[in-house]
Tab-separated table of C-alpha atoms in Angstrom:
chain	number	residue	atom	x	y	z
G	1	UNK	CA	96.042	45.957	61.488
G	2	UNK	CA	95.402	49.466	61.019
G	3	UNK	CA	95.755	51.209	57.159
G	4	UNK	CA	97.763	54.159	57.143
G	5	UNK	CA	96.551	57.220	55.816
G	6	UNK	CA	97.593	60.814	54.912
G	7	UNK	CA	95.856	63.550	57.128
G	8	UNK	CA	95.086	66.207	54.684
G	9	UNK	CA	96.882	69.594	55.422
G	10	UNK	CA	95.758	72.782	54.158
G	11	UNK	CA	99.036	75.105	54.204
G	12	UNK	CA	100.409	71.725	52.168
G	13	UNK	CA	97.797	72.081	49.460
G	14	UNK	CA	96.741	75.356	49.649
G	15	UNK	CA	98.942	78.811	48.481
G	16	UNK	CA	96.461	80.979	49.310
G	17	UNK	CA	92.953	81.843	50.345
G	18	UNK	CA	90.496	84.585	49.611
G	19	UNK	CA	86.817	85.642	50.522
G	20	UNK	CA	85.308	87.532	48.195
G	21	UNK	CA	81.625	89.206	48.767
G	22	UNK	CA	78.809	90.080	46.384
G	23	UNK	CA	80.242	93.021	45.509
G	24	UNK	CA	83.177	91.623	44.488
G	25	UNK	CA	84.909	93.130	47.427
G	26	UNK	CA	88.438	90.740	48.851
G	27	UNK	CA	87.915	91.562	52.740
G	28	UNK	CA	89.927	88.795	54.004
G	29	UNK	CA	92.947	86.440	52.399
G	30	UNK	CA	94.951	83.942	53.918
G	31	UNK	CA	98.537	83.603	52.833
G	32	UNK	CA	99.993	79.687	53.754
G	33	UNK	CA	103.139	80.302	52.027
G	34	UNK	CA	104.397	83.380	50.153
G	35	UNK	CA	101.809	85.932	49.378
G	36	UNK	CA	99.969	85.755	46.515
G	37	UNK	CA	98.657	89.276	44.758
G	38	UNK	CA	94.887	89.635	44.497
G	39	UNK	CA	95.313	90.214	41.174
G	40	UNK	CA	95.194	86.496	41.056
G	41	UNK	CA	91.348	87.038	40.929
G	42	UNK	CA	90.975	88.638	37.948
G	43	UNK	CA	90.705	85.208	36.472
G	44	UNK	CA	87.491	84.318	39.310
G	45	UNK	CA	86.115	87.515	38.101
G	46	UNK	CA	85.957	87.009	34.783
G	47	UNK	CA	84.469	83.705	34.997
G	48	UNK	CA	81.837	85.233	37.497
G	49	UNK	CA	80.769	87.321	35.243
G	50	UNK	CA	80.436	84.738	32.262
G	51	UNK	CA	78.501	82.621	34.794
G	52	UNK	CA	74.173	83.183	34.224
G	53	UNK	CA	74.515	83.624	38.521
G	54	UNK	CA	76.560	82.893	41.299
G	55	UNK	CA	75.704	79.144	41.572
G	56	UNK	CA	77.193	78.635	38.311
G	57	UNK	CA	80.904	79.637	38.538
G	58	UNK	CA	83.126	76.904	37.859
G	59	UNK	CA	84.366	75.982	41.088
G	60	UNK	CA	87.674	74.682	39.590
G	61	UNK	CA	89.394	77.638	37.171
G	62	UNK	CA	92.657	76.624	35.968
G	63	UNK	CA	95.374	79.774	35.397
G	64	UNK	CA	98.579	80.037	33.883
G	65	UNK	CA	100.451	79.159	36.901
G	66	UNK	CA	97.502	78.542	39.830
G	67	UNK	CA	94.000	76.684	40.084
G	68	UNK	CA	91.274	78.497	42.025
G	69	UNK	CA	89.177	76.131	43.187
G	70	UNK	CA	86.008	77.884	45.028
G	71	UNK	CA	82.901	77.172	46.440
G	72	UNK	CA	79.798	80.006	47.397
G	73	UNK	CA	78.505	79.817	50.888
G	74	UNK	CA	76.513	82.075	52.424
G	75	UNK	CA	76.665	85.054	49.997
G	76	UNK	CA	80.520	84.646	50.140
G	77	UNK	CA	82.615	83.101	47.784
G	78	UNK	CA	85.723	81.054	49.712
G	79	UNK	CA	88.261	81.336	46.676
G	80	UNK	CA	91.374	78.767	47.036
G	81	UNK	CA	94.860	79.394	45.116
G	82	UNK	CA	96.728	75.927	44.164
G	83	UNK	CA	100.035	75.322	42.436
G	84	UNK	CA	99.922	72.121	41.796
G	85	UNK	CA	97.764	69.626	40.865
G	86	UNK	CA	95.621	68.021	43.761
G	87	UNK	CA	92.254	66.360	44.365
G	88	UNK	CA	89.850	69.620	43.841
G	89	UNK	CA	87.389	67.291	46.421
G	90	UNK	CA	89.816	67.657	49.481
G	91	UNK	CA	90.187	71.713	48.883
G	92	UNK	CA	86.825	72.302	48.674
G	93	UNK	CA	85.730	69.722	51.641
G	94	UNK	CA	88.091	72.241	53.371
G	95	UNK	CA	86.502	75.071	52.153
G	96	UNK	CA	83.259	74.106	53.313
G	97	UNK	CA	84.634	73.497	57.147
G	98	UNK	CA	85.967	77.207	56.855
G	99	UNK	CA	82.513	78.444	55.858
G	100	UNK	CA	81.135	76.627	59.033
G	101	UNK	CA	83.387	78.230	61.252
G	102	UNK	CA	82.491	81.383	59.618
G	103	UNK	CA	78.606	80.641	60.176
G	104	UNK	CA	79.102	79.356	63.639
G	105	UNK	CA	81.345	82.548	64.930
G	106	UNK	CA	79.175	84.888	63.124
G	107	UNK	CA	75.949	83.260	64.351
G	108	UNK	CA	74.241	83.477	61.186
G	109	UNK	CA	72.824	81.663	58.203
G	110	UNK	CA	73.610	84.604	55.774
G	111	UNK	CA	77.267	85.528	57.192
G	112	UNK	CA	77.685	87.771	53.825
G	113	UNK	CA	75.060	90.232	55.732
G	114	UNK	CA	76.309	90.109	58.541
G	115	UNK	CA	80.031	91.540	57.096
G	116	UNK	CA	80.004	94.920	56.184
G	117	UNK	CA	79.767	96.121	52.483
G	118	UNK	CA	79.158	99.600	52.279
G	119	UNK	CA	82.638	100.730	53.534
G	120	UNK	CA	84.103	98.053	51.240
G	121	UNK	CA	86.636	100.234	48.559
G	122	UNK	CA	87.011	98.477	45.269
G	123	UNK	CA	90.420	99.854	45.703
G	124	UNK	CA	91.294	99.171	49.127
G	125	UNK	CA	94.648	100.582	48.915
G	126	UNK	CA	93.766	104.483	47.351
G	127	UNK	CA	91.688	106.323	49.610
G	128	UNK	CA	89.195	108.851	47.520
G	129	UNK	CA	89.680	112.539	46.986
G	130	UNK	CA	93.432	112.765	46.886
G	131	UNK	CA	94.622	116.207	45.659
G	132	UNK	CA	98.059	117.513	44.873
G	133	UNK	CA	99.451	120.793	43.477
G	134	UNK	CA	102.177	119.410	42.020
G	135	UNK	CA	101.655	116.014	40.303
G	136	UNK	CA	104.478	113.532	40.352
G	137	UNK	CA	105.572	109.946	39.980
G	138	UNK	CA	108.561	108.766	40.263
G	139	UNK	CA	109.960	105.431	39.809
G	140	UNK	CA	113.372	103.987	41.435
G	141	UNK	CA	114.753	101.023	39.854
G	142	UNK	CA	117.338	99.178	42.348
G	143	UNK	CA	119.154	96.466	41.835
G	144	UNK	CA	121.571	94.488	43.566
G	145	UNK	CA	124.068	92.155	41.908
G	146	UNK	CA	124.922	88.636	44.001
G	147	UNK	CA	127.827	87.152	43.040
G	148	UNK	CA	131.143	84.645	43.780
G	149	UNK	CA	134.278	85.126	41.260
G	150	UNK	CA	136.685	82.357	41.765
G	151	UNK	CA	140.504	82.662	41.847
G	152	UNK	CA	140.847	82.809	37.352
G	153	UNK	CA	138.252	85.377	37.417
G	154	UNK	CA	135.581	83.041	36.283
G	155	UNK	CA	132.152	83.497	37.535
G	156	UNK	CA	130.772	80.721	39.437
G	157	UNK	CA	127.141	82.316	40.460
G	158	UNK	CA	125.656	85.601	40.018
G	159	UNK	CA	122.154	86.412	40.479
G	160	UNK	CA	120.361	90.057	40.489
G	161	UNK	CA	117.788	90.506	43.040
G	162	UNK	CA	115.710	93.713	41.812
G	163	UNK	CA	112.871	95.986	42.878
G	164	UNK	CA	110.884	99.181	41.696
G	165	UNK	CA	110.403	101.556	44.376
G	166	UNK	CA	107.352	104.090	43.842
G	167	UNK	CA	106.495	107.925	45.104
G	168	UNK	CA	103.147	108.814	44.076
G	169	UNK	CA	101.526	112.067	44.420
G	170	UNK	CA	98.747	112.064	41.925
G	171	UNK	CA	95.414	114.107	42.092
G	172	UNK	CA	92.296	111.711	41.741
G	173	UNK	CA	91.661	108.329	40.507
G	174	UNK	CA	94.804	108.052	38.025
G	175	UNK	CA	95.304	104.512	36.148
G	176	UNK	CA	98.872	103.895	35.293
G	177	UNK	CA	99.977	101.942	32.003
G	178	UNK	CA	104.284	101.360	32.773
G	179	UNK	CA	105.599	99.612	30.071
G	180	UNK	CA	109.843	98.034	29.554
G	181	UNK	CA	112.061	98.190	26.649
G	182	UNK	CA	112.688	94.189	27.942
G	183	UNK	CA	110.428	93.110	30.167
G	184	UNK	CA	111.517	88.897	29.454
G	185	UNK	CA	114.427	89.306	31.169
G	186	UNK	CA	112.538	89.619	34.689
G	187	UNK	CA	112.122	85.820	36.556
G	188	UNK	CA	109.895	85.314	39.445
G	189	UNK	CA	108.406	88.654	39.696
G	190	UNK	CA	106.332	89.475	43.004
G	191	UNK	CA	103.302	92.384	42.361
G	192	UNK	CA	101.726	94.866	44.745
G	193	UNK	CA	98.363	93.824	44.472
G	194	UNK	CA	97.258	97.208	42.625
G	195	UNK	CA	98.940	95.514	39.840
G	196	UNK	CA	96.251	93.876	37.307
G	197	UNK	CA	98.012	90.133	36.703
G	198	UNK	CA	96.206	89.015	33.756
G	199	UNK	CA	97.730	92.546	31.965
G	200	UNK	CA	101.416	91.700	32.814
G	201	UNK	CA	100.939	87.853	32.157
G	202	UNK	CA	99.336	88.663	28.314
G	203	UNK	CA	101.381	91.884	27.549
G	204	UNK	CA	104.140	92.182	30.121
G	205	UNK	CA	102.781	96.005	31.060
G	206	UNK	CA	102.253	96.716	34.586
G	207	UNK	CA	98.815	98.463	34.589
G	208	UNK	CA	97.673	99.686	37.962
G	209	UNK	CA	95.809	102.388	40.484
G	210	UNK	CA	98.621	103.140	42.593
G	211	UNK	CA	98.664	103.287	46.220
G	212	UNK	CA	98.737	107.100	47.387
G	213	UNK	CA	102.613	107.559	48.423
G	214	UNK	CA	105.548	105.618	48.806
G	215	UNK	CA	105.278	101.930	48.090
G	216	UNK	CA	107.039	98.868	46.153
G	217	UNK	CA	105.471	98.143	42.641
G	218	UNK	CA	107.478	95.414	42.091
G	219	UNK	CA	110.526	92.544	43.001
G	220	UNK	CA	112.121	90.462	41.037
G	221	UNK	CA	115.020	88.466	39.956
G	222	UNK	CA	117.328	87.770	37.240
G	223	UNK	CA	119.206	84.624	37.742
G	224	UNK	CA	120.521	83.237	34.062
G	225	UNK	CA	123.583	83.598	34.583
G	226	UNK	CA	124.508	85.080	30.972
G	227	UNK	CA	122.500	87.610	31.810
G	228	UNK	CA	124.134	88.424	34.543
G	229	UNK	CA	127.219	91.400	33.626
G	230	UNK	CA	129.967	91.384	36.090
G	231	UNK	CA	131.178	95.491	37.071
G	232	UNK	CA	134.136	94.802	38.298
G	233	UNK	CA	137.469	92.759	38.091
G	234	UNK	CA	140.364	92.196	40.534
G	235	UNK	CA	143.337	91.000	39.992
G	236	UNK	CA	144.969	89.498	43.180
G	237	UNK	CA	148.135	88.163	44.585
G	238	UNK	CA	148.067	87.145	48.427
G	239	UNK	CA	150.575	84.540	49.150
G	240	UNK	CA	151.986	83.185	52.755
G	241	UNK	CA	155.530	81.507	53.283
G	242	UNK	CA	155.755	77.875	55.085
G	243	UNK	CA	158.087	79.214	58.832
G	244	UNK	CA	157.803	82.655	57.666
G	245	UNK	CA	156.631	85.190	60.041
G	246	UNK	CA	155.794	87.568	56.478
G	247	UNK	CA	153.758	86.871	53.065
G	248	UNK	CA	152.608	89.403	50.424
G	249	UNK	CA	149.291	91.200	49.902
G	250	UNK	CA	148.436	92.819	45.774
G	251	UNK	CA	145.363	93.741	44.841
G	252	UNK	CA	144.116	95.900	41.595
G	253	UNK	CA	140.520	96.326	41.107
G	254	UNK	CA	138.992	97.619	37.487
G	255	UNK	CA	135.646	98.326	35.676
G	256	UNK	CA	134.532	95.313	33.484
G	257	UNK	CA	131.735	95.926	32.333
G	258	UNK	CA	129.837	99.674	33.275
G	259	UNK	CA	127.955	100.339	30.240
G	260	UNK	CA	130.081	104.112	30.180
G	261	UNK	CA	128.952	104.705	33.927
G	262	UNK	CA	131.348	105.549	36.876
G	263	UNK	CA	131.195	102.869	39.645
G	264	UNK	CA	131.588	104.825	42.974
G	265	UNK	CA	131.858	103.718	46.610
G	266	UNK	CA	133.570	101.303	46.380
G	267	UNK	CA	134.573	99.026	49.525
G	268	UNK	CA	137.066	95.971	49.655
G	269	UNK	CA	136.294	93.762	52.689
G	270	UNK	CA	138.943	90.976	53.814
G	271	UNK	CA	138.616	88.680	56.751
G	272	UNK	CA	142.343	87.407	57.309
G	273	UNK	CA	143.716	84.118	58.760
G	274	UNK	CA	144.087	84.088	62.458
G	275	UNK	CA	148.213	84.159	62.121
G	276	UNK	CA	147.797	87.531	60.748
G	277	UNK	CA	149.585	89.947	63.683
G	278	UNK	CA	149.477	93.287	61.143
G	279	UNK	CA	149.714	94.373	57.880
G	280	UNK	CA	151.959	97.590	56.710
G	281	UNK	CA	150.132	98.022	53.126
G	282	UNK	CA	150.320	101.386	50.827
G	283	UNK	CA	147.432	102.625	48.716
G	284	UNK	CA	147.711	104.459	45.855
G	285	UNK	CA	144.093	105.590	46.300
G	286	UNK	CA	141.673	105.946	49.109
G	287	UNK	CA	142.722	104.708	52.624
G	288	UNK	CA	142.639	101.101	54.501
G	289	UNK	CA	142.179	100.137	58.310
G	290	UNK	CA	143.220	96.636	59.998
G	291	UNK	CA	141.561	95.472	62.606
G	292	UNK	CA	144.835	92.896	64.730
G	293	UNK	CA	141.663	91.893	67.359
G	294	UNK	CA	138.945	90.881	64.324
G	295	UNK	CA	141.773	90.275	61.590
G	296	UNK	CA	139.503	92.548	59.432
G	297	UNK	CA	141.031	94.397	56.521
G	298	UNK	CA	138.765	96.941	54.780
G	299	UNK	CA	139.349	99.465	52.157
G	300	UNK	CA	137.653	102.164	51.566
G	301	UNK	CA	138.350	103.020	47.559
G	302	UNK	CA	135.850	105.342	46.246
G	303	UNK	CA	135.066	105.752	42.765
G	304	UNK	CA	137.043	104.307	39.800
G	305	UNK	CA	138.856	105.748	37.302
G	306	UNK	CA	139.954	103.677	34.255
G	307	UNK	CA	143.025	105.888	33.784
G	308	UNK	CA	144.748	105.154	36.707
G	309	UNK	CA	143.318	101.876	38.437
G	310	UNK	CA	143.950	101.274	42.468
G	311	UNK	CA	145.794	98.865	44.110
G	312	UNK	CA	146.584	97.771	47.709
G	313	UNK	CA	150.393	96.255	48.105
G	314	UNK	CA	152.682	95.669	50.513
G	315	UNK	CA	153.566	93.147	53.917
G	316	UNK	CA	151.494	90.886	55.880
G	317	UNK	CA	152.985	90.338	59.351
G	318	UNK	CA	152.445	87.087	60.763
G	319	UNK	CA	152.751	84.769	64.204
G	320	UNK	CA	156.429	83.999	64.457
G	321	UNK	CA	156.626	79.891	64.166
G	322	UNK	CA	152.524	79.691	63.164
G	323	UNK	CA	151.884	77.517	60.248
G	324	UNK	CA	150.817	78.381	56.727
G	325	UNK	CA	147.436	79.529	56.543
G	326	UNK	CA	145.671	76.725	54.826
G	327	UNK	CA	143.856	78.627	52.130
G	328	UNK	CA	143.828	82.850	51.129
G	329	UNK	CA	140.668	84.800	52.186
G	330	UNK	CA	138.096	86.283	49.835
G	331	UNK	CA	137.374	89.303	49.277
G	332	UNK	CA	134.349	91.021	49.813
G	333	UNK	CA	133.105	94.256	47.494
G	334	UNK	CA	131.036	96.797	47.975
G	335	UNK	CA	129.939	99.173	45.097
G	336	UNK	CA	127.593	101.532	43.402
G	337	UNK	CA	126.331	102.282	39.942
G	338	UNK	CA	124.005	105.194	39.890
G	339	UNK	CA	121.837	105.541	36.196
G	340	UNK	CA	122.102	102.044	35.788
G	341	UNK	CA	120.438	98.653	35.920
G	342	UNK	CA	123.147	96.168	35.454
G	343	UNK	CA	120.287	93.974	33.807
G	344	UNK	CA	119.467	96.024	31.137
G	345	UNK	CA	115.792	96.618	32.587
G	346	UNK	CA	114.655	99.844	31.090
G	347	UNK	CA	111.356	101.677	31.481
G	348	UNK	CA	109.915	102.401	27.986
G	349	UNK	CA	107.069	104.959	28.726
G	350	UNK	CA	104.054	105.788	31.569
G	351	UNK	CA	100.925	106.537	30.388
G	352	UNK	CA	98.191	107.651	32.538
G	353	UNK	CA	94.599	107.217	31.890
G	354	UNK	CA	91.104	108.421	34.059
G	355	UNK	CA	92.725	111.752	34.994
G	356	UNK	CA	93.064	115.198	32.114
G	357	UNK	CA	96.106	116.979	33.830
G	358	UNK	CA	100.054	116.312	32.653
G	359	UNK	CA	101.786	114.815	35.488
G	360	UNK	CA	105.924	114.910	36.249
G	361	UNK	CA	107.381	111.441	35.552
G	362	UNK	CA	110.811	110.307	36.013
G	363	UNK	CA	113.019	106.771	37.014
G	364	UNK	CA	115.801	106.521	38.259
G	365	UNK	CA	118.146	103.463	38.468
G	366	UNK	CA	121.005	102.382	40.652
G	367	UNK	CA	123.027	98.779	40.325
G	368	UNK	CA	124.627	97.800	44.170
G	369	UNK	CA	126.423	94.842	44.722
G	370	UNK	CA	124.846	92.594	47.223
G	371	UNK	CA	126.985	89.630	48.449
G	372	UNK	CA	129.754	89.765	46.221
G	373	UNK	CA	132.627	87.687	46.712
G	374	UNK	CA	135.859	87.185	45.264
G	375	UNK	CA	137.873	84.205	45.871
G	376	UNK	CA	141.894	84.301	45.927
């Protein structure tokens, strides 16, 4: 009679892994699941240095939202990230196998001289001596608005998936202080790892040396739903007669809610039933195509204006003897809000610290939709 027993799996247990030198240098990290920033760290760090010497760093550190459980081997220290709660003995049994592999492939007792140190940058991901003539940074703000309207208008999921774009072209060693009018609004935020965690966790600032360049400061979401302001509006009427070979197609779209900004480019995107042979439709702005082979409708609006809204009308030819389609399409929308984060994320002010000169700053902000669907 054999007992059964769990093998113990590290991507199961463990988020993430890090090695971490004497000089405090993260050469190598291991990513099980999604990746977790380095800033993560900060918190080993900290207790390093409130440890009397390396042997005495707690090897279990409990965070906010992780456990780093560690163990020094070698002149390295193996760092583990956890998210939930598990025997501390099993990570660092495992920890201790990695370090063997490490001294066997390496072929020494000290692996930590063995790895190099000297080209080690405490910031890995700024290279020294940049220098500009013109000093900029500029921030885009882009966020895209998921959503499903049923047929009353009502919203039955929305969900804004959002990111900060940045272009850096600053002279030196700059450290940047960007701080939100409403920062709480922002759920499960992913960092660049130039972003210091324990900052943003205790303050909600994003304090960083930025990457040289182009690069993506932050994602995020917003997904409480009253948080969540719906654009646009359509009012719909798409109806097929039973052993008719014709039905009707009406649809208005409006602004809802644009916080005063013009919502441009916008697309309507309808898959029709099967039994649809063509449709003869008139619109009073922008033009339409259907496709008789892929039974795709799309039309191409443009930008709104509240004055005069547009609509689509007119016939739907269908198969001659074909039943009713069982249910109306959706609709599928396209659109664009430049100026404005439909979350109400705002950049307060940058500061910049370590370098004397003035630099040019600006943000920008654009709201798309992403899947949005409206159901008829």
């Amino acid at each position: 009679m054999y007992t059964k027993f769990k093998l113990f799996s590290p991507q199961k247990m463990i988020h993430s892994l890090f090695l971490i030198n004497c000089s405090g240098d993260i050469f190598l990290e291991k990513h099980w699941k999604s990746v977790v920033s380095q800033s993560v760290c900060d918190y080993f760090f900290e207790a390093q240095e409130k440890a009397a010497d390396v042997e005495n760093v707690p090897p279990v550190i409990s965070t906010p939202h992780h456990y780093l459980i560690s163990i020094y081997r070698d002149k390295l220290f193996f760092v583990s990230v956890i998210q939930t709660e598990v025997p501390p003995l099993f990570v660092i049994e495992f920890l201790h196998r990695v370090a063997d592999t490490f001294q066997d492939y390496f072929g020494s007792s000290n692996v930590g001289d063995t790895l190099p140190t000297g080209q080690l940058s405490n910031i890995p991901w700024r290279r020294a001596g940049v220098k500009y003539t013109n000093n900029e940074a500029y921030f885009d703000v882009v966020e895209e608005i998921d959503a499903i309207i049923d047929k009353s208008g009502s919203t039955v999921f929305a969900e804004i998936q959002g990111v900060i774009d940045a272009c850096i072209k600053l002279s030196g060693m700059p450290d940047l202080s960007l701080s939100f009018m409403n920062p709480r609004l922002l759920d499960d935020v992913s960092f660049h790892p130039c972003i210091r965690f324990k900052r943003w966790e205790s303050e909600r600032v994003l304090s960083f040396i930025p990457p040289d360049g182009n690069f993506r400061l932050i994602s995020y979401r917003v997904s409480s739903q009253n948080l969540v302001a719906i654009p646009v509006y359509v009012k719909h009427s798409i109806s097929f007669k039973e052993n008719s070979s014709c039905g009707r197609f009406d649809i208005t779209i409006g602004p809802k809610q644009n916080m005063g900004k013009t919502i441009e480019g916008i697309t309507v995107t309808v898959h029709m039933p099967k039994v649809v042979l063509n449709m003869n439709l008139t619109p009073t702005q922008g033009s339409y195509t259907f496709d008789p082979v892929t039974k795709v409708l799309t039309w191409d609006v443009g930008k709104i204006t509240p004055q005069k809204l547009p609509s689509l009308k007119g016939l739907v030819n269908l198969q001659s003897g074909a039943p009713k389609p069982e249910e109306n399409p959706s609709l599928n929308i396209q659109f664009k809000i430049q100026q404005l984060a439909i979350s109400g994320l705002k950049v307060n002010r940058l500061d910049m610290y370590g370098e004397k000169y003035k630099p040019f700053k600006g943000v920008k902000y654009v709201t798309k939709a992403g899947k949005f669907q409206v159901r008829t």
